[in-house]
Coordinates of C-alpha atoms in Angstrom, one line a residue:
X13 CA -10.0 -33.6 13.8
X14 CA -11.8 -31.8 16.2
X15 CA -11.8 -28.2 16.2
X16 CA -14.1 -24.9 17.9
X17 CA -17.5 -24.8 17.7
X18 CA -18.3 -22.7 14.8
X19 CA -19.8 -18.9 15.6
X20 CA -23.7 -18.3 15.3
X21 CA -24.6 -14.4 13.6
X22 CA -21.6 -14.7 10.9
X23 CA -22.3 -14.0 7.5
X24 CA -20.2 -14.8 4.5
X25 CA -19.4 -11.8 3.0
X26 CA -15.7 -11.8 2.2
X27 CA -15.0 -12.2 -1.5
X28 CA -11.4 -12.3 -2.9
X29 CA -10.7 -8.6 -3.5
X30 CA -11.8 -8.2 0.0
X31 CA -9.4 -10.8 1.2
X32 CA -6.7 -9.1 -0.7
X33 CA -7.5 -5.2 0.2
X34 CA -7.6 -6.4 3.7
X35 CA -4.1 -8.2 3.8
X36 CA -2.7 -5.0 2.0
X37 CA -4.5 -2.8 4.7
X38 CA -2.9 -4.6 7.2
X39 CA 0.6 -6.1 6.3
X40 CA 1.8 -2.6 4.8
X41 CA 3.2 -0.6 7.4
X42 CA 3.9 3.1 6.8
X43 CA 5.2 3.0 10.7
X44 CA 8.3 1.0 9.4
X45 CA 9.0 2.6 5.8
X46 CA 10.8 5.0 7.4
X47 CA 12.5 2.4 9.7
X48 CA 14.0 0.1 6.9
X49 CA 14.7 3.6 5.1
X50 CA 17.1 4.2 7.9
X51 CA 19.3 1.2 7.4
X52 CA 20.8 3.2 3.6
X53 CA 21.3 1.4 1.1
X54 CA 21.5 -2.2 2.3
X55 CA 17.8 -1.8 3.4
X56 CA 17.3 -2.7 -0.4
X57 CA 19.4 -5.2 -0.5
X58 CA 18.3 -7.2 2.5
X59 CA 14.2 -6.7 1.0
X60 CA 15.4 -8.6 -1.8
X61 CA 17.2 -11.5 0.7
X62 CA 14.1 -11.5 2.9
X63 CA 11.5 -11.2 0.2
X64 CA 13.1 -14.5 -1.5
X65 CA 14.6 -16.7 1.9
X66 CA 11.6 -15.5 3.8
X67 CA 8.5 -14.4 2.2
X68 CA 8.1 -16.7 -0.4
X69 CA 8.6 -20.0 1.9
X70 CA 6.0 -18.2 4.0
X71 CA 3.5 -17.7 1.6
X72 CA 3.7 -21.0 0.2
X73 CA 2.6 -22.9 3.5
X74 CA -0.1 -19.9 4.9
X75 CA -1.4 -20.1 1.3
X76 CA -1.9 -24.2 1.8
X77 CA -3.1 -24.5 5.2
X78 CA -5.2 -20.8 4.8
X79 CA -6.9 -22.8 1.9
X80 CA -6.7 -26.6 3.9
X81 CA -8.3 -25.0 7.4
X82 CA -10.7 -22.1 6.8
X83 CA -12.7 -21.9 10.0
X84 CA -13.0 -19.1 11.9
X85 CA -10.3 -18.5 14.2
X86 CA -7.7 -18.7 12.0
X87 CA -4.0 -19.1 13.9
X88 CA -5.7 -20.2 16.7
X89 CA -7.6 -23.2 15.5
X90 CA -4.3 -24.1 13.6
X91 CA -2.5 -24.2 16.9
X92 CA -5.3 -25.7 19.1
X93 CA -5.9 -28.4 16.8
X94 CA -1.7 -28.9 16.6
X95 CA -1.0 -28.6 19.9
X96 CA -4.2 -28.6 22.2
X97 CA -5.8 -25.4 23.8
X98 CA -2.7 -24.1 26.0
X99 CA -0.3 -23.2 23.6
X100 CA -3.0 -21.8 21.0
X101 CA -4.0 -19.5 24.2
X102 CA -0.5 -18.2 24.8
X103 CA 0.3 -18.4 20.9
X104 CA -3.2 -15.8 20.9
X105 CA -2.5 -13.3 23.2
X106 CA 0.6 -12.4 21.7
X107 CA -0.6 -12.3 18.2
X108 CA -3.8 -10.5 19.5
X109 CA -2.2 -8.1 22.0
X110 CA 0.4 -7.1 19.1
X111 CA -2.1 -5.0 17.5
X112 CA -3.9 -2.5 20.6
X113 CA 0.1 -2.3 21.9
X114 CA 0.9 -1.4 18.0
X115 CA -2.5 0.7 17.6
X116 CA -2.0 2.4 21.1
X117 CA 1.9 2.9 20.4
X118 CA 3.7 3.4 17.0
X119 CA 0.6 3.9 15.1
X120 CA -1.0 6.6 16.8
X121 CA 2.6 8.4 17.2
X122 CA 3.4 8.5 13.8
X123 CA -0.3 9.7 12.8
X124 CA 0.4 12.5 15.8
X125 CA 3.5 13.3 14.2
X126 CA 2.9 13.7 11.0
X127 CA -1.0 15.7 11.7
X128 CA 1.4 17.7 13.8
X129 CA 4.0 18.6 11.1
X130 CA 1.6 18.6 8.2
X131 CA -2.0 19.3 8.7
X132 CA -2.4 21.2 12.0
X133 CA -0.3 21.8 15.7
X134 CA -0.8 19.4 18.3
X135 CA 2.6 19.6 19.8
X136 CA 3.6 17.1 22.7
X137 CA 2.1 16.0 25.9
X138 CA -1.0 19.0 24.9
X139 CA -4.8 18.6 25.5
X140 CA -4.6 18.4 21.5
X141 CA -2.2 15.8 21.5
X142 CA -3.8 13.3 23.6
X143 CA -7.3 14.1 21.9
X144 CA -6.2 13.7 18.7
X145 CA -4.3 10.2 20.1
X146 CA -7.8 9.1 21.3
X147 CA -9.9 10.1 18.9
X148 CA -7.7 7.7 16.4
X149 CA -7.3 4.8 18.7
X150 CA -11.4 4.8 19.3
X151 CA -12.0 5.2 15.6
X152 CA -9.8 2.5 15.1
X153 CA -11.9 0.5 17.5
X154 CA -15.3 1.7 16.3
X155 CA -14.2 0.4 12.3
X156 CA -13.9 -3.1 13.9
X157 CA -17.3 -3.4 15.8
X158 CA -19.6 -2.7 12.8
X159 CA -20.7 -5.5 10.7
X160 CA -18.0 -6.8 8.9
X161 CA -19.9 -6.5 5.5
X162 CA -19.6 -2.9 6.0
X163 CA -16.2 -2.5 7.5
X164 CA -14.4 -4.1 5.0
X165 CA -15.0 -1.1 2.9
X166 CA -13.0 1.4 5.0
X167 CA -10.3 -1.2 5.2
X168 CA -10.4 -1.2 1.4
X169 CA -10.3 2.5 1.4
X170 CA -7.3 2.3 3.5
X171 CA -5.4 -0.1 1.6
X172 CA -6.3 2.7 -1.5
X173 CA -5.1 5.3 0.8
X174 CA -1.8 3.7 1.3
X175 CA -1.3 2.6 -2.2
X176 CA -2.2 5.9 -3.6
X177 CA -0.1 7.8 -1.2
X178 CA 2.6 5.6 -1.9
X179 CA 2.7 5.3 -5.3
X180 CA 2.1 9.6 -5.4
X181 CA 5.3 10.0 -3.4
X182 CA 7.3 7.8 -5.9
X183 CA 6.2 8.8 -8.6
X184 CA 7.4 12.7 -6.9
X185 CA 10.7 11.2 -5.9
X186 CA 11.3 10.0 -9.8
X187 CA 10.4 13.5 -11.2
X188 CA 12.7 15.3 -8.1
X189 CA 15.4 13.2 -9.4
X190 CA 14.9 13.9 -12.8
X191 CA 15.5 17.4 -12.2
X192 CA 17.8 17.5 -9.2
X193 CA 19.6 14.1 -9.5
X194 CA 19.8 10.6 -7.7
X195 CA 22.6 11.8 -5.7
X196 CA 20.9 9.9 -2.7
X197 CA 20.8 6.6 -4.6
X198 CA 25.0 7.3 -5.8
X199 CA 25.8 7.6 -1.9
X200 CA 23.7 5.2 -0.6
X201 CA 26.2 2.0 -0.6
X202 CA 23.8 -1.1 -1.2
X203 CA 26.6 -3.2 -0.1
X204 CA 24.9 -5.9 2.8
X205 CA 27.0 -5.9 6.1
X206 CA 26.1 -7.9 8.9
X207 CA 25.6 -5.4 11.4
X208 CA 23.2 -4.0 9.0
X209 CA 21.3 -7.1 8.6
X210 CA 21.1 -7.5 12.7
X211 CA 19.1 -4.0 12.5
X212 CA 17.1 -4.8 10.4
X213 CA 16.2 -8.2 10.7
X214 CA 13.3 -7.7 12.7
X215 CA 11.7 -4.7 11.3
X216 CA 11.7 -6.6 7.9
X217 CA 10.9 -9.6 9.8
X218 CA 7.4 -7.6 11.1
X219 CA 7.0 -6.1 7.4
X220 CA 6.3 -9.2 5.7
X221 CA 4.3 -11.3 7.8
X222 CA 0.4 -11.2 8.3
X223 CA -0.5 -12.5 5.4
X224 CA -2.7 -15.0 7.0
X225 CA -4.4 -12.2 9.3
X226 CA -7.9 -12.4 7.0
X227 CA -7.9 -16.1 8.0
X228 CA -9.1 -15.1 11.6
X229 CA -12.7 -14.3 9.9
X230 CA -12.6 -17.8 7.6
X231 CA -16.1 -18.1 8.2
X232 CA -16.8 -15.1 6.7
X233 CA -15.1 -15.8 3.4
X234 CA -17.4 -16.6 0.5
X235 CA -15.0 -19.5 -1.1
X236 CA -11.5 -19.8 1.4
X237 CA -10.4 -22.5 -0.5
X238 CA -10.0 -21.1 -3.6
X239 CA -9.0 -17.2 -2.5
X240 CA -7.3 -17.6 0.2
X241 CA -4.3 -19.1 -2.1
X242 CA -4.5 -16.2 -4.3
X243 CA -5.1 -13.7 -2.2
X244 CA -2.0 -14.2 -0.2
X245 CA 0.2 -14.0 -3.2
X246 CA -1.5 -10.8 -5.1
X247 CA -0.8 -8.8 -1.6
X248 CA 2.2 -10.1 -0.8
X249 CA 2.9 -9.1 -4.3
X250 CA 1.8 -5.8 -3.7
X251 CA 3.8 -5.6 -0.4
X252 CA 7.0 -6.0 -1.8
X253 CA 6.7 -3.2 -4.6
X254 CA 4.9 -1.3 -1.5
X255 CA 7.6 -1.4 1.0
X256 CA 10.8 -1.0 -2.1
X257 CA 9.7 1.7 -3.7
X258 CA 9.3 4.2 -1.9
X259 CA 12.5 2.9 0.3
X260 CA 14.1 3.3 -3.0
X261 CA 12.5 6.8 -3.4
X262 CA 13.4 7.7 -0.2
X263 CA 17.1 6.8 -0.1
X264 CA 17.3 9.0 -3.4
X265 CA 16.2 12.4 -2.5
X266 CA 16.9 12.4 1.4
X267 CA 20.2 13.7 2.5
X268 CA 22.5 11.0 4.5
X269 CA 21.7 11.3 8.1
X270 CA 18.2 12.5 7.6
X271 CA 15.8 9.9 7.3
X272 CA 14.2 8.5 10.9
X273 CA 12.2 6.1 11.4
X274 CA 9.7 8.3 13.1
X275 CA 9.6 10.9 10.0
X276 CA 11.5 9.3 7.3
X277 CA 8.5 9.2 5.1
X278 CA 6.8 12.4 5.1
X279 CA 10.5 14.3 5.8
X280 CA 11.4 12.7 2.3
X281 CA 8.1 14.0 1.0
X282 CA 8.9 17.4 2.4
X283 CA 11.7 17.4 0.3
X284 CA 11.0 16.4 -2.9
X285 CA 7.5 17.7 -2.8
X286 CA 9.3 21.2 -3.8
X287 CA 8.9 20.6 -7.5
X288 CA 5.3 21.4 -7.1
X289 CA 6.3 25.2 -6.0
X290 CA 3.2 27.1 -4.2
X291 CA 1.7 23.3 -4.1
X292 CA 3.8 22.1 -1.9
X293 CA 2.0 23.1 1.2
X294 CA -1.3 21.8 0.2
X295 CA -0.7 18.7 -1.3
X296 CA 1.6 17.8 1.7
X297 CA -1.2 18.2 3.8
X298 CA -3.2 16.2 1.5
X299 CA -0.8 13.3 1.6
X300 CA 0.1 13.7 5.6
X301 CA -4.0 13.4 6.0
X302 CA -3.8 9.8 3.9
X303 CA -0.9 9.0 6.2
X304 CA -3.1 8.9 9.0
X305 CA -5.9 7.6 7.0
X306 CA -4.0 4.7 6.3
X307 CA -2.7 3.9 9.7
X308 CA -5.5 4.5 10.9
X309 CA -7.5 1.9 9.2
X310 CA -4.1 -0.2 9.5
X311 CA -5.0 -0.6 12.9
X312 CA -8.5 -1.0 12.5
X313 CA -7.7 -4.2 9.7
X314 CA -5.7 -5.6 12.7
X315 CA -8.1 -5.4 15.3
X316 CA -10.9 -7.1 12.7
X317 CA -8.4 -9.8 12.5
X318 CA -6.7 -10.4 15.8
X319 CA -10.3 -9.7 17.7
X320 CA -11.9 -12.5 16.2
X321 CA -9.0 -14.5 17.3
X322 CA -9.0 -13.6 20.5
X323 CA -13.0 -14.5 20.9
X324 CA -12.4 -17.5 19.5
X325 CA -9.9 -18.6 22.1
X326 CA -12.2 -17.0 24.7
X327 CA -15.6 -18.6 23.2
X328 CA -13.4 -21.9 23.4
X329 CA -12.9 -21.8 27.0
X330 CA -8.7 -20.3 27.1
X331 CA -9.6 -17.0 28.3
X332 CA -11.5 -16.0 31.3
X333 CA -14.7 -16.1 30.4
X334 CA -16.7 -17.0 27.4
X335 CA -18.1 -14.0 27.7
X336 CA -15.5 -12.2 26.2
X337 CA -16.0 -14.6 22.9
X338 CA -19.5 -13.7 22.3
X339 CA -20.4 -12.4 18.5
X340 CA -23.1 -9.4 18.9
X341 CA -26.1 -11.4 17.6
X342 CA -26.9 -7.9 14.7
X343 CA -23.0 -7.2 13.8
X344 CA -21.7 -10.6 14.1
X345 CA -18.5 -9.0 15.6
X346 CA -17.1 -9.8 18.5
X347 CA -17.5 -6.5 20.6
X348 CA -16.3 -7.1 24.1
X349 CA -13.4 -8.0 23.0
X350 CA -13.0 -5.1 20.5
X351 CA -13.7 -2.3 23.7
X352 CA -11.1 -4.7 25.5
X353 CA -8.9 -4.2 23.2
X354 CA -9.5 0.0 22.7
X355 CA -8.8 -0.1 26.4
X356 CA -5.6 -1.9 26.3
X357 CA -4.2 0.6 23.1
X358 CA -5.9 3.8 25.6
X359 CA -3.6 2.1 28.7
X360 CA -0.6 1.6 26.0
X361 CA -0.5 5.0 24.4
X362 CA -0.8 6.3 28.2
X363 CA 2.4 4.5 29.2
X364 CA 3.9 5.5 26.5
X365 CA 3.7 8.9 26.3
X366 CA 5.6 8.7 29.7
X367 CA 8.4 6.8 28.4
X368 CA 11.5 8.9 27.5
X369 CA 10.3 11.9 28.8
X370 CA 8.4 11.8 25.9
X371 CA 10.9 12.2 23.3
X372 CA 9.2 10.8 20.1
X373 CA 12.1 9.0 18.9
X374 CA 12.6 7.3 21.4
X375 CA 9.2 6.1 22.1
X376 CA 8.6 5.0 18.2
X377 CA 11.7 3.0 18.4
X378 CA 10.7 1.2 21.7
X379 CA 7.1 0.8 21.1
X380 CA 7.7 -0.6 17.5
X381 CA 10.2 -3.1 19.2
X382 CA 7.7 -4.3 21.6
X383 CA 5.1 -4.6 18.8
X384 CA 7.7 -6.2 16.4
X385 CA 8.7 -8.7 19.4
X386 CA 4.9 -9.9 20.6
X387 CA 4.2 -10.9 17.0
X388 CA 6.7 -12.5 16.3
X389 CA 7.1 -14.5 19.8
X390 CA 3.5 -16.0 18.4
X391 CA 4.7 -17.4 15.1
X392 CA 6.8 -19.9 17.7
X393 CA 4.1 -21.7 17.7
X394 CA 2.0 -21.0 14.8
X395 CA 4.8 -22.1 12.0
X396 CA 5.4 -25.4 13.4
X397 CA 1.2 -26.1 13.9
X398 CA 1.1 -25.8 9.9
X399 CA 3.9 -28.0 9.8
X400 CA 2.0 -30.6 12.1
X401 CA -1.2 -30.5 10.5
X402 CA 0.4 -31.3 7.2
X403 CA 2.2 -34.3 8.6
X404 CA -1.2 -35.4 10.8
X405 CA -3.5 -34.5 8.4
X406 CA -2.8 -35.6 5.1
X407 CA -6.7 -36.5 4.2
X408 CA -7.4 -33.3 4.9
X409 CA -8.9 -31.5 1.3
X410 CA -5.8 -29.0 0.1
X411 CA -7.0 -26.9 -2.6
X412 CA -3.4 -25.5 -3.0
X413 CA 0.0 -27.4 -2.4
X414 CA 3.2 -26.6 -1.3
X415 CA 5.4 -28.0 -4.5
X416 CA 7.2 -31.1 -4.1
X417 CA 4.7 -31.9 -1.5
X418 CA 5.6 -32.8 2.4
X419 CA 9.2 -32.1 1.5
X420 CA 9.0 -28.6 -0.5
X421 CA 6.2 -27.5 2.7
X422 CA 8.9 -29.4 5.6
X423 CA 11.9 -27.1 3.8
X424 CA 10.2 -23.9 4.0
X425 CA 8.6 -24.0 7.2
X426 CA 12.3 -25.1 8.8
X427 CA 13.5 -22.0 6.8
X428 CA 10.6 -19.3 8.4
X429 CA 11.1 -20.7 12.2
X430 CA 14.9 -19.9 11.4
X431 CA 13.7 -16.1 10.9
X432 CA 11.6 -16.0 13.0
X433 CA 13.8 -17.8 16.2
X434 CA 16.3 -14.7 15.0
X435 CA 14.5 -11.9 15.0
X436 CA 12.9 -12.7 18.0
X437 CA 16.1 -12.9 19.4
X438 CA 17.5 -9.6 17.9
X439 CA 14.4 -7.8 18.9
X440 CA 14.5 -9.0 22.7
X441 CA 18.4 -8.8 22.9
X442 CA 19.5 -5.7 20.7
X443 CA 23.1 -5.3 20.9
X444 CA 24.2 -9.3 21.9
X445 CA 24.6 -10.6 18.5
X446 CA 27.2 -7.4 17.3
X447 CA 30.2 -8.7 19.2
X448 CA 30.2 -11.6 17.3
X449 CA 30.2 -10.2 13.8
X450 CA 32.9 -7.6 14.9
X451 CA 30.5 -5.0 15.4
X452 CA 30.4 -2.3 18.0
X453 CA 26.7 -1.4 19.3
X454 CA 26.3 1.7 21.3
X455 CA 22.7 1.3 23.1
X456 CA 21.7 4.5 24.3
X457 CA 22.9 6.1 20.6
X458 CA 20.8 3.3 19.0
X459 CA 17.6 3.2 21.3
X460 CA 17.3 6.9 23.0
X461 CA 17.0 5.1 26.4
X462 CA 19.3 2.8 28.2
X463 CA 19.3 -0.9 27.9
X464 CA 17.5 -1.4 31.6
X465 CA 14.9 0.7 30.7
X466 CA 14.2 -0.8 27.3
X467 CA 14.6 -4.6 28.8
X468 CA 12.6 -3.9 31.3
X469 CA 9.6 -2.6 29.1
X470 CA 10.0 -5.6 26.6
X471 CA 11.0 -8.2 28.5
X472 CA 8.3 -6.8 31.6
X473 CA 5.7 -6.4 28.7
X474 CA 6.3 -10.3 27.6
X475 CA 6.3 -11.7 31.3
X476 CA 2.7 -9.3 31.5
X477 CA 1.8 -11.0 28.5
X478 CA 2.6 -14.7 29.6
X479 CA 1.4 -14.2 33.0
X480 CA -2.4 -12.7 32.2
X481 CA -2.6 -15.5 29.4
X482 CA -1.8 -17.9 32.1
X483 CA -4.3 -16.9 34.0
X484 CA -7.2 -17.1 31.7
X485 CA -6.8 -20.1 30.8
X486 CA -6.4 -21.1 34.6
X487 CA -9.4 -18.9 35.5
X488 CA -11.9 -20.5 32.5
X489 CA -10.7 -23.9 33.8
X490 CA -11.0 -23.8 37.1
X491 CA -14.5 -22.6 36.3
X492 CA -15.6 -25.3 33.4
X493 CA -16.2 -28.8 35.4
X494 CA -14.1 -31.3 35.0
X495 CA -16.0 -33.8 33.3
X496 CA -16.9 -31.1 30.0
X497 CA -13.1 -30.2 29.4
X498 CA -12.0 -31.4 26.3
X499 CA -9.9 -34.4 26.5

């Protein structure tokens, strides 16, 4: 088996917990709380179909090949090995590019939103606004081009943030009910329908993976073969309470009509935040400050991750130059690409605060969707690499199996690419599958915009996508003589 050469300057300093905190930094998204939040009741009844036809397959056959293939690279060795350099360099740039679109986009909105509301003014389209906007993006950035022995504390920090903030909202929502009532919970109607289910397919979809993410720095990893297995199942653990709790908390104290996915969260904490009286205000602004805390080091987790991916494919020759691949020889990060990517989120969050007319809505629902679709357009690939290098390379060492062997891993990786071949088609295609359930879908009502405005900024933003990852690979080759390719 031949795989990339392995990266001078790394040092292994990634021990379980840090495997975990930075899954849990990652994977949990407070950008799409509010989202699932909006689909009622059924939202918690589709976690729990997802969560048991989706997640657990999922973390059964990242958890073996995590432990079975730990270099550095992560997805991208998987797929290169699989498949050969081509299809891990497409497969890359959409898992990679996900995060400064995602950074650039949702991520910095909802942080804008909820400074705005909770902490101090910005408004829209001000001097303040796009200061604050790239004050977080670059921050962002910065947390990923320090040494990863150091960074991996703020990501830890986040994924505290977030489970702090989280579990201080709940823990508010069970004490407003207490004294006010669950009538959210009594009119919230849990029973699943299938036009709900098309909704939120792909928002749940983008919840739950990304447990593999901390893969990408495998060479940083004290003992892979052992954590990798157990950290994958402790956060995915944590994900599930993480995402149904306070969806749970949220459809209880929040009026019918008034959660959003661009303020469901801190709008619910608004409300039941009233039981602390002349507290309100502060603590509010306490927990809207830990919101963006935790974004912001959400994106920052991400672009550790899907940075080091990205090198790799560059350092391998897929991606204009190697260049872009080196690891500073100090940091052992791969810097170049971490400005790249700072400049693609800057280009993003530009583009996107012209979208709409800047209506914020409108622009969190699109920019999610284009997030949501790029990831997962590169599990296409990835899911059925695992399944190939289980079936290719049996003598390969696997700490942790699949049970009932090539069967049990064959059976769930079938049943992941069936997720994920849906919701990439409900997240490119909104509105196509409706008819056929009896369901009527009014675009504009849904999205804000109208459907040739969103088609042409996802679809445009995949054809982008395809077309510069094209022409890396076409570049680096056309520059690497023909008789040192890889055959």
């Amino acid at each position: 088996m031949s795989v990339p050469a392995p990266v001078p300057h790394l040092k292994r300093s990634l021990r379980r917990f840090d495997i975990m905190a930075i899954g849990i930094a990652a994977v949990i998204s407070f950008d799409v709380i509010g989202q699932i939040a909006a689909g009622g009741g059924q939202a918690v009844t589709w976690i729990g179909v997802i969560v048991v036809g989706f997640l657990l397959p999922y973390a059964l056959i990242f958890a073996e090949t995590g432990a079975a293939f730990p270099q550095e690279g992560g997805p991208y060795v998987w797929v290169e090995v699989a498949f050969g350099r081509l299809p891990a360099v497409l497969t890359t740039m959409f898992y990679w590019v996900t995060n400064p679109v995602w950074l650039g986009g949702s991520l910095v909105f909802l942080a804008a939103e909820a400074w705005d509301g909770f902490v101090f003014p910005l408004g829209t389209g001000t001097v303040a606004d796009y200061a604050f906007k790239l004050v977080f993006i670059w921050t962002a950035i910065l947390t990923a081009v320090i040494s990863l022995r150091r960074g991996k504390w703020i990501t830890t920090a986040g994924a505290g943030a977030k489970v702090l903030a989280l579990a201080f909202f709940t823990a508010t929502a069970v004490a407003y009910g207490l004294r006010h009532g669950f009538r959210g919970l009594e009119a919230a109607g849990f029973a699943p329908t299938a036009a709900g289910f098309l909704a939120l397919v792909p928002v749940l979809l983008f919840a739950f993976v990304g447990f593999e993410a901390p893969n990408a720095a495998g060479d940083e990893m004290l003992d892979p073969r052992r954590d990798v297995p157990v950290a994958i199942a402790v956060s995915a653990s944590v994900a599930t309470c993480c995402y149904l709790l306070p969806v749970l908390a949220i459809l209880s104290a929040a009026p019918a009509g008034r959660v959003t996915g661009v303020a469901g969260f801190m709008e619910a904490a608004r409300l039941v935040f009233g039981i602390y009286g002349s507290w309100r205000g502060p603590l509010l602004s306490f927990v809207a400050v830990l919101f963006a805390l935790s974004l912001l080091t959400q994106g920052s987790a991400w672009m550790i991750v899907a940075d080091r991916m990205q090198a790799m494919a560059a350092a391998d020759g897929g991606f204009f130059t190697r260049a872009l691949g080196a690891f500073h020889p100090r940091l052992g990060t791969p810097v170049r690409m971490n400005l790249l990517s700072g400049v693609t989120a800057t280009v993003f969050m530009a583009a996107s605060m012209n979208l709409a007319n800047g209506d914020a809505s409108a622009i969190f629902g699109v920019v999610l969707t284009v997030a949501i679709t790029t990831l997962l357009l590169s599990y296409i690939a990835v899911i059925p690499a695992l399944l190939a290098l289980r079936l290719r390379h049996r003598a390969a060492p696997r700490p942790y199996q699949v049970p009932f062997g090539t069967g049990g891993f064959t059976v769930a990786a079938l049943l992941v690419y069936a997720w994920i071949l849906l919701g990439c088609w409900v997240a490119l295609f909104p509105g196509t599958l409706e008819p056929l359930v009896g369901s009527r879908y009014d675009f504009r009502a849904t999205w804000g915009v109208s459907r040739l405005t969103f088609e042409a900024f996802t679809l445009g933003t995949v054809a982008v996508l395809l077309a510069i990852a094209a022409a890396g690979y076409l570049v680096q080759r056309w520059r690497t003589p023909s008789d040192s390719r890889p055959r």
